[in-house]
Amino acid sequence: MDNVFNIYIYDPYGVRLIHYVNDLGMEKDIAKKMIMEVDKAGDAYHMNYAGYKTIKPLT
């Protein structure tokens, strides 16, 4: 793949948690579990296709 530039944009954990609770109507505990599951699936996908895990933002 020549001349390819990929950009991944992530919201900080706190922003994602607020979105899951306020916009999607999830309970906070369920939202935390869902975020962990989504991140785990994303890491597995990225590891499979890129060969390394993504770097998550610190905040």
XYZ file of N, CA and C in Angstrom:
177
model
N 0.834 -1.175 0.000
C 0.000 0.000 0.000
C 0.879 1.239 0.000
N 1.165 1.732 -1.132
C 1.974 2.932 -1.255
C 1.110 4.176 -1.079
N 1.733 5.213 -0.534
C 1.090 6.514 -0.395
C -0.212 6.461 0.395
N -0.200 5.745 1.502
C -1.375 5.665 2.368
C -1.052 6.323 3.694
N -1.968 7.149 4.165
C -1.809 7.818 5.450
C -3.088 7.605 6.240
N -3.013 6.877 7.351
C -4.183 6.585 8.166
C -4.170 7.448 9.421
N -5.339 7.951 9.771
C -5.501 8.736 10.982
C -6.618 8.111 11.812
N -6.338 7.922 13.092
C -7.340 7.414 14.013
C -7.627 8.498 15.037
N -8.902 8.815 15.211
C -9.300 9.846 16.147
C -10.079 9.191 17.281
N -9.640 9.436 18.504
C -10.288 8.858 19.675
C -10.751 9.963 20.605
N -11.940 9.774 21.174
C -12.376 10.650 22.256
C -11.772 10.138 23.551
N -11.440 11.025 24.455
C -10.970 10.578 25.765
C -12.046 9.732 26.448
N -11.614 8.882 27.353
C -12.516 7.968 28.047
C -13.699 8.699 28.673
N -13.441 9.803 29.354
C -14.513 10.539 30.015
C -15.570 11.040 29.050
N -15.164 11.506 27.896
C -16.101 11.984 26.880
C -16.938 10.818 26.363
N -16.286 9.690 26.144
C -17.010 8.508 25.674
C -18.023 8.043 26.712
N -17.627 8.064 27.984
C -18.528 7.635 29.046
C -19.760 8.547 29.108
N -19.547 9.848 29.024
C -20.670 10.799 29.025
C -21.596 10.535 27.842
N -21.033 10.268 26.680
C -21.833 9.975 25.486
C -22.683 8.724 25.687
N -22.082 7.659 26.200
C -22.814 6.414 26.403
C -23.958 6.619 27.401
N -23.709 7.373 28.468
C -24.724 7.571 29.511
C -25.800 8.554 29.050
N -25.389 9.732 28.598
C -26.356 10.779 28.254
C -27.041 10.566 26.916
N -26.275 10.265 25.888
C -26.845 10.169 24.542
C -27.445 8.800 24.238
N -26.830 7.740 24.778
C -27.319 6.390 24.491
C -28.195 5.836 25.608
N -28.266 6.560 26.731
C -29.156 6.182 27.812
C -28.731 4.957 28.601
N -27.443 4.646 28.631
C -26.954 3.482 29.377
C -26.711 3.839 30.836
N -26.821 2.836 31.693
C -26.395 2.997 33.079
C -24.875 3.126 33.086
N -24.343 3.848 34.051
C -22.907 4.127 34.081
C -22.071 2.842 34.131
N -22.464 1.873 34.961
C -21.704 0.624 35.069
C -21.709 -0.164 33.759
N -22.857 -0.187 33.103
C -22.970 -0.887 31.821
C -22.149 -0.169 30.759
N -22.184 1.159 30.777
C -21.419 1.948 29.811
C -19.925 1.684 29.951
N -19.435 1.596 31.191
C -18.007 1.314 31.419
C -17.626 -0.042 30.848
N -18.474 -1.046 31.068
C -18.203 -2.385 30.532
C -18.220 -2.369 29.009
N -19.177 -1.645 28.436
C -19.295 -1.572 26.980
C -18.066 -0.910 26.367
N -17.584 0.163 26.987
C -16.384 0.833 26.487
C -15.197 -0.124 26.512
N -15.063 -0.883 27.601
C -13.964 -1.854 27.693
C -14.077 -2.908 26.593
N -15.281 -3.400 26.325
C -15.489 -4.406 25.288
C -15.194 -3.847 23.900
N -15.649 -2.629 23.652
C -15.398 -1.994 22.353
C -13.897 -1.776 22.146
N -13.210 -1.307 23.188
C -11.761 -1.095 23.098
C -11.022 -2.413 22.865
N -11.445 -3.462 23.545
C -10.814 -4.767 23.390
C -10.988 -5.281 21.958
N -12.188 -5.143 21.411
C -12.444 -5.572 20.035
C -11.637 -4.731 19.044
N -11.559 -3.423 19.293
C -10.772 -2.551 18.416
C -9.292 -2.886 18.458
N -8.782 -3.192 19.650
C -7.376 -3.586 19.778
C -7.097 -4.877 19.022
N -8.012 -5.847 19.145
C -7.839 -7.127 18.442
C -7.861 -6.920 16.932
N -8.780 -6.102 16.463
C -8.866 -5.802 15.030
C -7.578 -5.152 14.538
N -7.125 -4.136 15.268
C -5.929 -3.406 14.861
C -4.701 -4.301 14.904
N -4.615 -5.144 15.939
C -3.488 -6.067 16.056
C -3.470 -7.038 14.874
N -4.645 -7.503 14.487
C -4.749 -8.452 13.380
C -4.309 -7.842 12.052
N -4.728 -6.612 11.791
C -4.457 -6.000 10.490
C -3.199 -5.138 10.449
N -2.797 -4.559 11.598
C -1.616 -3.693 11.601
C -0.421 -4.340 12.284
N -0.678 -5.336 13.145
C 0.416 -6.014 13.812
C 0.849 -5.373 15.115
N 0.126 -4.351 15.583
C 0.434 -3.714 16.860
C -0.820 -3.060 17.406
N -0.847 -2.810 18.720
C -1.984 -2.150 19.336
C -1.918 -0.655 19.106
N -3.073 -0.034 19.111
C -3.130 1.415 18.959
C -2.703 2.092 20.248
N -2.321 3.332 20.133
C -1.945 4.138 21.304
C -3.177 4.956 21.704
N -3.615 4.774 22.931
C -4.797 5.480 23.424
C -4.375 6.817 24.045
N -5.252 7.835 23.939
C -4.955 9.106 24.596
C -4.924 8.936 26.101
N -4.167 9.782 26.782
C -4.012 9.667 28.223
C -5.211 10.192 28.999
N -5.995 11.085 28.415
C -7.132 11.659 29.145
C -8.434 11.205 28.565
